[in-house]
mmCIF file of C-alpha atoms and ligand atoms in Angstrom:
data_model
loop_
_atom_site.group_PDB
_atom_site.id
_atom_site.type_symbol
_atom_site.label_atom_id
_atom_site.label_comp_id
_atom_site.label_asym_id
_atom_site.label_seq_id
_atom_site.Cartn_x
_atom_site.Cartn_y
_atom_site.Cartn_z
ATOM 1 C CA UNK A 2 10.798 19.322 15.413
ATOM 2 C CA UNK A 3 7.235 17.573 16.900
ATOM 3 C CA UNK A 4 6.838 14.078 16.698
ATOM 4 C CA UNK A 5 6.303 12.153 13.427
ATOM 5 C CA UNK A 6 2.999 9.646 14.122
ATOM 6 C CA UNK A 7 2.324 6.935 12.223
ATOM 7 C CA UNK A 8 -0.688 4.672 12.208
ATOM 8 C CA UNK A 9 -1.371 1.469 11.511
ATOM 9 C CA UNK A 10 1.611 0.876 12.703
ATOM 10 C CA UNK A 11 1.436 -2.665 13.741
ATOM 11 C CA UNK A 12 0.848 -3.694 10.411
ATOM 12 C CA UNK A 13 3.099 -4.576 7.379
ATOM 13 C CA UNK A 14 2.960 -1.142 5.735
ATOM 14 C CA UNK A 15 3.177 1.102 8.992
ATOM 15 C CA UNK A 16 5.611 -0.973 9.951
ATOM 16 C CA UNK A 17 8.164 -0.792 7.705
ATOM 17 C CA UNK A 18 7.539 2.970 7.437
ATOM 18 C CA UNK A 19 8.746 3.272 10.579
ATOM 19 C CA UNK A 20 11.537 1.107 10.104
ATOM 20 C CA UNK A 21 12.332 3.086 7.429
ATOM 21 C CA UNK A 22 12.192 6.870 9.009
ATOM 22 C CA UNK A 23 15.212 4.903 11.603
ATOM 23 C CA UNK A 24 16.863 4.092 8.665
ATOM 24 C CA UNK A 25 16.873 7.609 6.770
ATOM 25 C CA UNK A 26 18.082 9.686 10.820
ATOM 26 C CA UNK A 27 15.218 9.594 12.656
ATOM 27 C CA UNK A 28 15.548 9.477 16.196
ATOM 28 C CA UNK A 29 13.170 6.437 17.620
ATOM 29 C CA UNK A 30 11.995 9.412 20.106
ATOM 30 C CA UNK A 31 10.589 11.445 17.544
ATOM 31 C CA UNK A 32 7.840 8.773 16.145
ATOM 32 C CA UNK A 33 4.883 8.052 17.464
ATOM 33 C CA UNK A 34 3.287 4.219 16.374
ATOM 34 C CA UNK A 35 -0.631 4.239 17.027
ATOM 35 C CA UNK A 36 -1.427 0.498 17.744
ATOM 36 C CA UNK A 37 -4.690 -0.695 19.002
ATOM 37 C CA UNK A 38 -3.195 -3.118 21.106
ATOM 38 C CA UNK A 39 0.465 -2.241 22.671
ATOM 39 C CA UNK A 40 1.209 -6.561 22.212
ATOM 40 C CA UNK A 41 1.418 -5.655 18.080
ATOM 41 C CA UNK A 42 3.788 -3.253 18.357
ATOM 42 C CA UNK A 43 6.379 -5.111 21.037
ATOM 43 C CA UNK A 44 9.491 -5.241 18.476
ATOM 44 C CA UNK A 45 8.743 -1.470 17.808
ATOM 45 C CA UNK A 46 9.010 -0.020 21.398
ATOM 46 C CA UNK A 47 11.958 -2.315 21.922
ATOM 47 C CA UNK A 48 13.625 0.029 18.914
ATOM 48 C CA UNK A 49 12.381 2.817 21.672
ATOM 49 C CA UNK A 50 9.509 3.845 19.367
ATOM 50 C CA UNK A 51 6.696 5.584 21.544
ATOM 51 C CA UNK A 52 3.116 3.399 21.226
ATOM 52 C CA UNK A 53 -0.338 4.777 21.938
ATOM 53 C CA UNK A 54 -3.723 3.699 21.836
ATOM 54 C CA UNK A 55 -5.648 4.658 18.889
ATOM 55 C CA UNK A 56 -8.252 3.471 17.481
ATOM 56 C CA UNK A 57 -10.192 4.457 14.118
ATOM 57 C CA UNK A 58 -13.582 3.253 15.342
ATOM 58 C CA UNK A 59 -13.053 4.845 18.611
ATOM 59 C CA UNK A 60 -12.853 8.551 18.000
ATOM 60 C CA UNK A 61 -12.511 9.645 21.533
ATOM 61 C CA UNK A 62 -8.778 7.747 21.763
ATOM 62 C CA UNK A 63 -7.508 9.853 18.630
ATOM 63 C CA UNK A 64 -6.733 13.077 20.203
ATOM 64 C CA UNK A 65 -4.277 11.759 23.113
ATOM 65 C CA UNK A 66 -2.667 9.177 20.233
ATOM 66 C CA UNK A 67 -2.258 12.087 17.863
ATOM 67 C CA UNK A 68 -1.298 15.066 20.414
ATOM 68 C CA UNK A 69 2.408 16.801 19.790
ATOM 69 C CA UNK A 70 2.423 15.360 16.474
ATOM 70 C CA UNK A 71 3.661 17.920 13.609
ATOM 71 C CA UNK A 72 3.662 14.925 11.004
ATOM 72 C CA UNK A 73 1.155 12.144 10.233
ATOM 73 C CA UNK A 74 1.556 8.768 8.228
ATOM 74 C CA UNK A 75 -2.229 8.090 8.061
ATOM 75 C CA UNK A 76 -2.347 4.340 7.027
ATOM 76 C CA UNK A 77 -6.044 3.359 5.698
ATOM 77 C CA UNK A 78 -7.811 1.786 7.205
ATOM 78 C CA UNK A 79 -7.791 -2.376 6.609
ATOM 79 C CA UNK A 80 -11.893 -2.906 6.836
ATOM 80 C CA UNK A 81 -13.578 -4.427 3.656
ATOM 81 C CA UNK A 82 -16.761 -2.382 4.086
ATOM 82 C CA UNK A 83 -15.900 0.995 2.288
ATOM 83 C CA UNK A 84 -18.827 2.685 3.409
ATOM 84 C CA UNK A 85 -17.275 1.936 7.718
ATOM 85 C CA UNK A 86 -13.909 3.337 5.483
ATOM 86 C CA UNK A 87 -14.960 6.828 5.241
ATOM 87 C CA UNK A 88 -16.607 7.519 8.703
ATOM 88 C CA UNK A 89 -13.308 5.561 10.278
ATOM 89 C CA UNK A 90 -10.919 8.196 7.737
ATOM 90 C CA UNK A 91 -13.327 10.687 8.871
ATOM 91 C CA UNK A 92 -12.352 10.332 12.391
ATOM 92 C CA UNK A 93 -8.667 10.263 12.218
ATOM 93 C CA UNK A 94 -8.801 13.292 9.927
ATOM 94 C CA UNK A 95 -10.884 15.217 12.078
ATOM 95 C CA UNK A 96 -8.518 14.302 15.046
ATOM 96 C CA UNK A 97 -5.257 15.263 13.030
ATOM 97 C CA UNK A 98 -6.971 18.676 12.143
ATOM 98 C CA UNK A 99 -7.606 19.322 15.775
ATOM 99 C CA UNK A 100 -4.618 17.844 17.073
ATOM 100 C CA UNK A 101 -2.704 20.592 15.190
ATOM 101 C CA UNK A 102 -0.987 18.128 12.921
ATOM 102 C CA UNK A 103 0.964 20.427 10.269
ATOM 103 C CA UNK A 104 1.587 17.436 7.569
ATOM 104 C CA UNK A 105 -0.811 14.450 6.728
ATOM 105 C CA UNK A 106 0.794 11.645 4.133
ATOM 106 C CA UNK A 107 -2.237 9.207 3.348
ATOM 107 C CA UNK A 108 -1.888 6.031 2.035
ATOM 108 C CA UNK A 109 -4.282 6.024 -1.066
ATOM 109 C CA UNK A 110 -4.539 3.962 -4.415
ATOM 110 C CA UNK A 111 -2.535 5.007 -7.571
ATOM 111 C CA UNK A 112 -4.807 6.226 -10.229
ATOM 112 C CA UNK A 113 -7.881 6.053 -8.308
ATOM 113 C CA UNK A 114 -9.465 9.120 -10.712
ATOM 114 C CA UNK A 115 -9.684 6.861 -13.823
ATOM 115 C CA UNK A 116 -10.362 3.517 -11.604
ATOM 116 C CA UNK A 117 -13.673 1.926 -11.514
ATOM 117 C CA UNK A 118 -13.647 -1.567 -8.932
ATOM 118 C CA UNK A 119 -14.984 0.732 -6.185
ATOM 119 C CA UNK A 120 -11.519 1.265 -4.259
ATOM 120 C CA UNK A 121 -10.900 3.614 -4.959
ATOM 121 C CA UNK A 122 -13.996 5.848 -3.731
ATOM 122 C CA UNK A 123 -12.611 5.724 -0.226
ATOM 123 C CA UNK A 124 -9.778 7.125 -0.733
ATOM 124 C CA UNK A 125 -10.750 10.096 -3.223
ATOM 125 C CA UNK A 126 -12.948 10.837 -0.359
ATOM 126 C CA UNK A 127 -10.496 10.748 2.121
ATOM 127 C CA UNK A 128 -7.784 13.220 -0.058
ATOM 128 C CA UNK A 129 -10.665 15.343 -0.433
ATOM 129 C CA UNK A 130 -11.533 15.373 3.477
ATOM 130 C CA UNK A 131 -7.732 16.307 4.357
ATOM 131 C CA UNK A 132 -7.727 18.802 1.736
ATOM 132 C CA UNK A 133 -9.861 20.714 3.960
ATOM 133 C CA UNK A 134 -8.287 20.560 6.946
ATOM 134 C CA UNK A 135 -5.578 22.900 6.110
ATOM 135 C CA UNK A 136 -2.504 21.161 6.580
ATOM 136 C CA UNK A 137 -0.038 20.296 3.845
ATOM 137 C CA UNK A 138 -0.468 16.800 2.401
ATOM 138 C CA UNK A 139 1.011 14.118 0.433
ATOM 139 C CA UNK A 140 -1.273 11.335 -0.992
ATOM 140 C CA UNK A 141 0.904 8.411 -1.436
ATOM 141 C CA UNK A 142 -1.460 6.667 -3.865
ATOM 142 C CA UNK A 143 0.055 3.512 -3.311
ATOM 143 C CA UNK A 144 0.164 0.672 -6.681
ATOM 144 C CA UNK A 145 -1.241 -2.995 -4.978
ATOM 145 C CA UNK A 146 1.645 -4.507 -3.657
ATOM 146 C CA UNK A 147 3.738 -6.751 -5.957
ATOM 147 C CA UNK A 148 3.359 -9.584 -2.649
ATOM 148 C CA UNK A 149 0.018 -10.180 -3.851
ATOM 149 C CA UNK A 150 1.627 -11.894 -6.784
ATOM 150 C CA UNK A 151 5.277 -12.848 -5.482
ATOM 151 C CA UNK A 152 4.846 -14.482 -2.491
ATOM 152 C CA UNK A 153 5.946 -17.603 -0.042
ATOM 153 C CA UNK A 154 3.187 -19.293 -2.705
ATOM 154 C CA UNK A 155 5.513 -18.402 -6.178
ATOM 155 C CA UNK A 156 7.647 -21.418 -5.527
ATOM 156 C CA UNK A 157 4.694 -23.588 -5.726
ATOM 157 C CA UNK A 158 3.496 -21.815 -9.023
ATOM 158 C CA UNK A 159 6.884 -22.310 -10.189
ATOM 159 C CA UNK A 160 6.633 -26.320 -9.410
ATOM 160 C CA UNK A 161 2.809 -26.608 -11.393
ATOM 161 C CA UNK A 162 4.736 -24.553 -14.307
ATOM 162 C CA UNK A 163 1.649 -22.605 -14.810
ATOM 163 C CA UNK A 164 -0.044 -18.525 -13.851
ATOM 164 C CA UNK A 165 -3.839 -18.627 -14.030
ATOM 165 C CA UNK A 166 -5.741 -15.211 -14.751
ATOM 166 C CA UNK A 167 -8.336 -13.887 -16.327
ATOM 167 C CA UNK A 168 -6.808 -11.275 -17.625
ATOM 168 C CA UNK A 169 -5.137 -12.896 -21.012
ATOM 169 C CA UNK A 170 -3.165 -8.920 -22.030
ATOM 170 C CA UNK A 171 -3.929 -6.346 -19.379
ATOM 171 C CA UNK A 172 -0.562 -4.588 -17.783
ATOM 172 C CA UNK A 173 -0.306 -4.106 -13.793
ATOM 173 C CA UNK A 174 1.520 -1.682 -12.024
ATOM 174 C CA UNK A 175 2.185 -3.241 -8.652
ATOM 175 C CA UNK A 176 5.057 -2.729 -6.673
ATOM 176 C CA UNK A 177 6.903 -4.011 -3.417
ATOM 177 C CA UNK A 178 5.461 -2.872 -0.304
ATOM 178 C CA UNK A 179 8.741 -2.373 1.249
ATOM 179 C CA UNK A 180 9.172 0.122 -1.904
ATOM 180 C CA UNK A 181 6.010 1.834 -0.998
ATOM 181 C CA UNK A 182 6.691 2.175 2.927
ATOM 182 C CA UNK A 183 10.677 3.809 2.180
ATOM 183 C CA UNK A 184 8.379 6.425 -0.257
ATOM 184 C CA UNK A 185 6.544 7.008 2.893
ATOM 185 C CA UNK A 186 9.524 7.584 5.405
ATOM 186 C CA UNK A 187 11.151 9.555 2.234
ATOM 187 C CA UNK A 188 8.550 12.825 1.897
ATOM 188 C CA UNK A 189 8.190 12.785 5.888
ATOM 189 C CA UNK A 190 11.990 13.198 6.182
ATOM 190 C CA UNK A 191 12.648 15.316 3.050
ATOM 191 C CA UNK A 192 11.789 18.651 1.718
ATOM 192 C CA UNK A 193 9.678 19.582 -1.034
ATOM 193 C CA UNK A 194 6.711 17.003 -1.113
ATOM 194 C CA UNK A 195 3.889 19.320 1.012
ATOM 195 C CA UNK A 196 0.756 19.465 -1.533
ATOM 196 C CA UNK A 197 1.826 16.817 -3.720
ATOM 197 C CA UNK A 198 0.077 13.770 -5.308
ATOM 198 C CA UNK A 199 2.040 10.358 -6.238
ATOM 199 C CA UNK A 200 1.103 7.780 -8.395
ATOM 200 C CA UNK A 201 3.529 5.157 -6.821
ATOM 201 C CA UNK A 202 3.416 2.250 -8.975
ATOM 202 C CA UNK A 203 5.798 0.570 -11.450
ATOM 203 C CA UNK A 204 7.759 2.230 -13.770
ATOM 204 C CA UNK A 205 6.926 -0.729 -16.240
ATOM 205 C CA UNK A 206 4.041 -2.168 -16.279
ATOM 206 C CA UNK A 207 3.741 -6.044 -16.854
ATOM 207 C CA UNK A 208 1.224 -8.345 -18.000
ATOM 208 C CA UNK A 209 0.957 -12.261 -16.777
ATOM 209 C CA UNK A 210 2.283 -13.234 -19.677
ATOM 210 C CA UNK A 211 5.491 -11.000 -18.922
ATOM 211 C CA UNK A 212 5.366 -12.326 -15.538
ATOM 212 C CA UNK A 213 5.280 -15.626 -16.210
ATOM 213 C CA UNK A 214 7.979 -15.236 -18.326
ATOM 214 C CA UNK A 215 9.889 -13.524 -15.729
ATOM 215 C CA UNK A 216 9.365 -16.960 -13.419
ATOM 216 C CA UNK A 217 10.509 -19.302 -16.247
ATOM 217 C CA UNK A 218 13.718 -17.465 -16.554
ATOM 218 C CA UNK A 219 14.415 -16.432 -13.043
ATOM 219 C CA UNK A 220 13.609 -20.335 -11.741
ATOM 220 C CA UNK A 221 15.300 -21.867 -15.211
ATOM 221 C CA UNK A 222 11.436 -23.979 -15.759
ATOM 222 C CA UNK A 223 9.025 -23.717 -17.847
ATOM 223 C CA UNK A 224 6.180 -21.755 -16.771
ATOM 224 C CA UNK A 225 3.430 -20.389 -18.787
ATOM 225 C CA UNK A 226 0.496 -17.963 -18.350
ATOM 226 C CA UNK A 227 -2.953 -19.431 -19.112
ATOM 227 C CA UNK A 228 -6.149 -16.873 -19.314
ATOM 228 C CA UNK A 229 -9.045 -18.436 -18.845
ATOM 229 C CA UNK A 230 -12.824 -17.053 -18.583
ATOM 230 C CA UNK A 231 -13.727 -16.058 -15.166
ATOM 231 C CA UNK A 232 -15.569 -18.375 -13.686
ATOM 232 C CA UNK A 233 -12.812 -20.843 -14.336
ATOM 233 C CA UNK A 234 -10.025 -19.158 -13.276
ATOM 234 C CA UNK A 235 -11.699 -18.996 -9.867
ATOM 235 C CA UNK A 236 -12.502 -22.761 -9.830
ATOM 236 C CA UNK A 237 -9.053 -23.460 -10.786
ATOM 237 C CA UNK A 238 -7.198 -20.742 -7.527
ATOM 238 C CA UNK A 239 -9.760 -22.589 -5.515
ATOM 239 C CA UNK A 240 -8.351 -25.898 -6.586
ATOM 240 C CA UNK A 241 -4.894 -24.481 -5.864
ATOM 241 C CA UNK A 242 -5.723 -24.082 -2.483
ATOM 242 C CA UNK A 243 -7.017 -20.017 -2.564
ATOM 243 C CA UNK A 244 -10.010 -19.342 -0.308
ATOM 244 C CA UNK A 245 -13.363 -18.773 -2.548
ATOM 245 C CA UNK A 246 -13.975 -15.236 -1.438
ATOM 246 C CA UNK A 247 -10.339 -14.101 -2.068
ATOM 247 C CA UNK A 248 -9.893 -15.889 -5.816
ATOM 248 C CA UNK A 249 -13.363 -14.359 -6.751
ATOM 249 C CA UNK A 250 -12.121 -10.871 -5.698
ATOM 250 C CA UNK A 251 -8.931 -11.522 -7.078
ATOM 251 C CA UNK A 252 -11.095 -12.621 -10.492
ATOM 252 C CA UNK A 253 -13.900 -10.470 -10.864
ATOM 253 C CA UNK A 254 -12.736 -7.465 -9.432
ATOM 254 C CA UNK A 255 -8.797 -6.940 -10.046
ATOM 255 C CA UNK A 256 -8.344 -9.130 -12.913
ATOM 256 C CA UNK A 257 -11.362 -7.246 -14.405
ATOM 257 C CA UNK A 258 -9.611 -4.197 -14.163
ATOM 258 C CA UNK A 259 -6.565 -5.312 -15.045
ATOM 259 C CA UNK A 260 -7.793 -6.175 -18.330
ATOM 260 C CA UNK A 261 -10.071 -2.668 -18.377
ATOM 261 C CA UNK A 262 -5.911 -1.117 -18.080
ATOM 262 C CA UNK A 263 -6.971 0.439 -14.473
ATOM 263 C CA UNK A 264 -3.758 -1.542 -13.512
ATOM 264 C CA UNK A 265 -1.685 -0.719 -16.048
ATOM 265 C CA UNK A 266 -1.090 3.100 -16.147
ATOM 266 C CA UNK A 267 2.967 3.359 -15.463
ATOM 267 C CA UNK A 268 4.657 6.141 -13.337
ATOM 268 C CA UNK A 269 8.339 6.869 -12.474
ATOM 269 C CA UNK A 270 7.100 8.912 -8.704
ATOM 270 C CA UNK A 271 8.180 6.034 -6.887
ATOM 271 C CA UNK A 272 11.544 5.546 -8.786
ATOM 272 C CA UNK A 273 12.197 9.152 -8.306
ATOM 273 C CA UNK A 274 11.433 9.028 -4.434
ATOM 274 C CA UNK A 275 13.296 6.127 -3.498
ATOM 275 C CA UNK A 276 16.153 6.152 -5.957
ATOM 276 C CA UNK A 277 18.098 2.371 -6.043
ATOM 277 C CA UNK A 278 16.053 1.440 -3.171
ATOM 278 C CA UNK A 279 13.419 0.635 -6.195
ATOM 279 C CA UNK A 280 13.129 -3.332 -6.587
ATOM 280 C CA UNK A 281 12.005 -3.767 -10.316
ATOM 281 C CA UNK A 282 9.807 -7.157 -10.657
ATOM 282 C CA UNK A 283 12.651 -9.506 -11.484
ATOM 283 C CA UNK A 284 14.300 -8.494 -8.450
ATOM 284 C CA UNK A 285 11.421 -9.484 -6.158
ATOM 285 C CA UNK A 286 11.327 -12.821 -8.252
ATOM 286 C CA UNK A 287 14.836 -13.475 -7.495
ATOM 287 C CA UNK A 288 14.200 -12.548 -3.661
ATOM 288 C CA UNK A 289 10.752 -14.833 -3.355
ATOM 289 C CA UNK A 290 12.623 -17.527 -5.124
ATOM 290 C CA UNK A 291 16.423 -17.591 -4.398
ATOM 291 C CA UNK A 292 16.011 -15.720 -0.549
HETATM 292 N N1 NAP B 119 -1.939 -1.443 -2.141
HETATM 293 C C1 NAP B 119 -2.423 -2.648 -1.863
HETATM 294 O O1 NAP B 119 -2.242 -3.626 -2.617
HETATM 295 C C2 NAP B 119 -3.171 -2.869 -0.596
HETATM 296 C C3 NAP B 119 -3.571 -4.172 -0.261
HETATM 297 C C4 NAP B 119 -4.244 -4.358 0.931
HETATM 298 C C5 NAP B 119 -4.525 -3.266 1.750
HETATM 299 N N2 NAP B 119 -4.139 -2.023 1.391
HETATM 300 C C6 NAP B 119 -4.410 -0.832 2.224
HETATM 301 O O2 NAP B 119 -3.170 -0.421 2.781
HETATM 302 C C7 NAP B 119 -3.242 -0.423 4.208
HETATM 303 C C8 NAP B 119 -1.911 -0.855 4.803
HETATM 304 O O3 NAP B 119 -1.562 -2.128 4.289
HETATM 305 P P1 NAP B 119 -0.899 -3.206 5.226
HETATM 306 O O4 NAP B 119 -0.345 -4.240 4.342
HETATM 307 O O5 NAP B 119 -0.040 -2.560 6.235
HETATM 308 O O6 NAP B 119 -2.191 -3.800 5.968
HETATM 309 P P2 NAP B 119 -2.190 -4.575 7.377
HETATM 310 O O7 NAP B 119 -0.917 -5.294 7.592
HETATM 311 O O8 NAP B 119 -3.476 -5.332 7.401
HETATM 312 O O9 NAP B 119 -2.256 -3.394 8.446
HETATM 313 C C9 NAP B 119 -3.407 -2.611 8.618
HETATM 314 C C10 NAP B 119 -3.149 -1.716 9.808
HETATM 315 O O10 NAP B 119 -4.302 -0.871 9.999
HETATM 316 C C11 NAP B 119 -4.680 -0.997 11.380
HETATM 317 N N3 NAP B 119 -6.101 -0.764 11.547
HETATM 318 C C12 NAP B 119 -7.102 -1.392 10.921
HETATM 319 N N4 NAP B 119 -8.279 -0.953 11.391
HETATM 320 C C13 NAP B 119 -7.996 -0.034 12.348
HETATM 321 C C14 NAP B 119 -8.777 0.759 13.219
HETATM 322 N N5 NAP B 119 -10.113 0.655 13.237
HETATM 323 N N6 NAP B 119 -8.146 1.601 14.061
HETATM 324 C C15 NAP B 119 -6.791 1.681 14.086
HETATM 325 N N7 NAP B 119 -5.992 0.953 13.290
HETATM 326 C C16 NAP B 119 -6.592 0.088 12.444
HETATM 327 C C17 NAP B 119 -4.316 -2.415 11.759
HETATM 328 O O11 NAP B 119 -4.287 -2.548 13.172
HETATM 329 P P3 NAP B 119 -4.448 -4.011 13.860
HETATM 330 O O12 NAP B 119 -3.068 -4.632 13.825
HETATM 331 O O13 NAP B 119 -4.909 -3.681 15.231
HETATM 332 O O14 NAP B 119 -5.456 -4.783 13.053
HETATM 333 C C18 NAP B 119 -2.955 -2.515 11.113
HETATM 334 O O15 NAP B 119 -1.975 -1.877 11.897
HETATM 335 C C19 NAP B 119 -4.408 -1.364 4.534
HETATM 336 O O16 NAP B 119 -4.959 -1.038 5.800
HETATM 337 C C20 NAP B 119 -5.350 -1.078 3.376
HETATM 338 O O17 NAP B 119 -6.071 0.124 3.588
HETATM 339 C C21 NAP B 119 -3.446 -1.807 0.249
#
């Protein structure tokens, strides 16, 4: 068998992808983490993962990072500008098509066709762009991870006893990132997922008020969900200590589309992929809060 590659590997998602392909039998010889700097990716090569060089914006480093591969976790790229996305995607497809790479998994966004906040052009694009390269693929159309809501932070939310949102019924789908990297290391290790799209997002759905619910009962306080218009749910994360360009994203653009359902559409793909490694919401609760 060639090499599996995985990029982005020096970050949280590519990370624990890799971590996971050890876990399911894969030799540490057989994957490939593309870093842009070697430093990142110390604790991998010390698991005797190979590193090399590669860098999206830098399409002449591609080939050598992506040569002997037969496999490809192609992480997306981090960048805020979506327009920089799709030439940077552009690159490493290109590179994967020429490097002979039989199997691309791309990290994508679950339910991009009927989502409107702008995300999820990117990575339509991108599917589209590997669809003609000829190789199998699997778009992993990753749910937004769970840790943007359960976090080292939901002890303090806990404490003030109260969720802000603007979004007073919408549903979201989010799920653990952990969850969503052991998908990835699944269809690269097992048989069956070439030319298949997941939606990998929660089985059920939950709204803040469901959430905060889940808090008050997990923590054994009172905590309570409070929508309030937009504008002063931002003022009010900004109070708490969120920075002004992150709470107004968080505001206008997710909790917008939370509320539009974008966020709420449920699927069982990542259940069926990862089996009991799936951590439903109250078990993440119980992890943020308890350890
Ligand atoms: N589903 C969600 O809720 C959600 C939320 C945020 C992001 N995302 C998407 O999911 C991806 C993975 O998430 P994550 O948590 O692992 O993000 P992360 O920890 O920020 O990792 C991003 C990875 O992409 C690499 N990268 C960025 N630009 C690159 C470039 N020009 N060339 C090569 N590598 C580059 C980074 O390398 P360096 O270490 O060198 O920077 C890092 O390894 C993100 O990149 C983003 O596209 C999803």
């Amino acid at each position: 068998m060639g090499k599996i590659i995985v990029t982005g590997a020096s970050g949280h998602l590519g990370t624990a992808a890799i971590r996971h392909l050890l876990d399911l039998g894969v030799q540490p010889g057989d994957i490939v983490g593309v870093v842009r700097d070697k430093a990142k990716g110390a604790a991998l090569a010390e698991l005797g993962v190979e590193l090399r060089l590669g860098d999206y914006d830098d399409a002449a480093s591609l080939p050598s990072a992506f040569e002997g591969g037969e496999k490809l976790l192609f992480v997306s790229a981090s960048s805020m500008d979506n327009t920089l996305r799709i030439r940077q995607h552009a690159a490493v497809v290109e590179a994967a098509r020429n490097a002979g790479i039989k199997h691309i998994a791309y990290t994508g966004i679950a339910f991009g066709e009927k989502m409107t906040t702008g995300l999820e052009n990117v990575h339509l694009a991108t599917e589209y762009m590997i669809r003609t390269t000829g190789a199998a693929y699997t778009f992993l159309r990753n749910g937004f991870y769970l840790e943007l809501l359960v976090n080292e932070g939901t002890a303090g939310v806990v404490e003030g006893g109260t969720v802000i949102s603007a979004a007073p019924s919408g549903k979201m789908n989010y799920v653990t990132r952990d969850n969503l990297a052991r998908a990835a290391a699944v269809v690269l290790t097992r048989e069956g997922h070439e030319n298949k799209a997941y939606e990998l997002t929660a089985s059920h759905p939950f709204s803040y008020d469901e959430y905060a619910a889940v808090l008050a009962e997990v923590s054994g306080k009172p905590v309570v969900h409070k929508a309030l218009p937009a504008p002063e749910a931002v003022s009010a994360m900004v109070a708490a200590g969120v920075p002004e360009g992150g709470a107004g994203f968080l505001i206008h653009v997710v909790d917008a589309a939370i509320e539009r359902g974008e966020f709420g559409l449920p699927s069982d793909d990542l259940a069926n992929l990862i089996g009991d490694a799936y951590t439903p919401l109250k078990t993440a609760v119980e992890q943020a809060l308890n350890g």
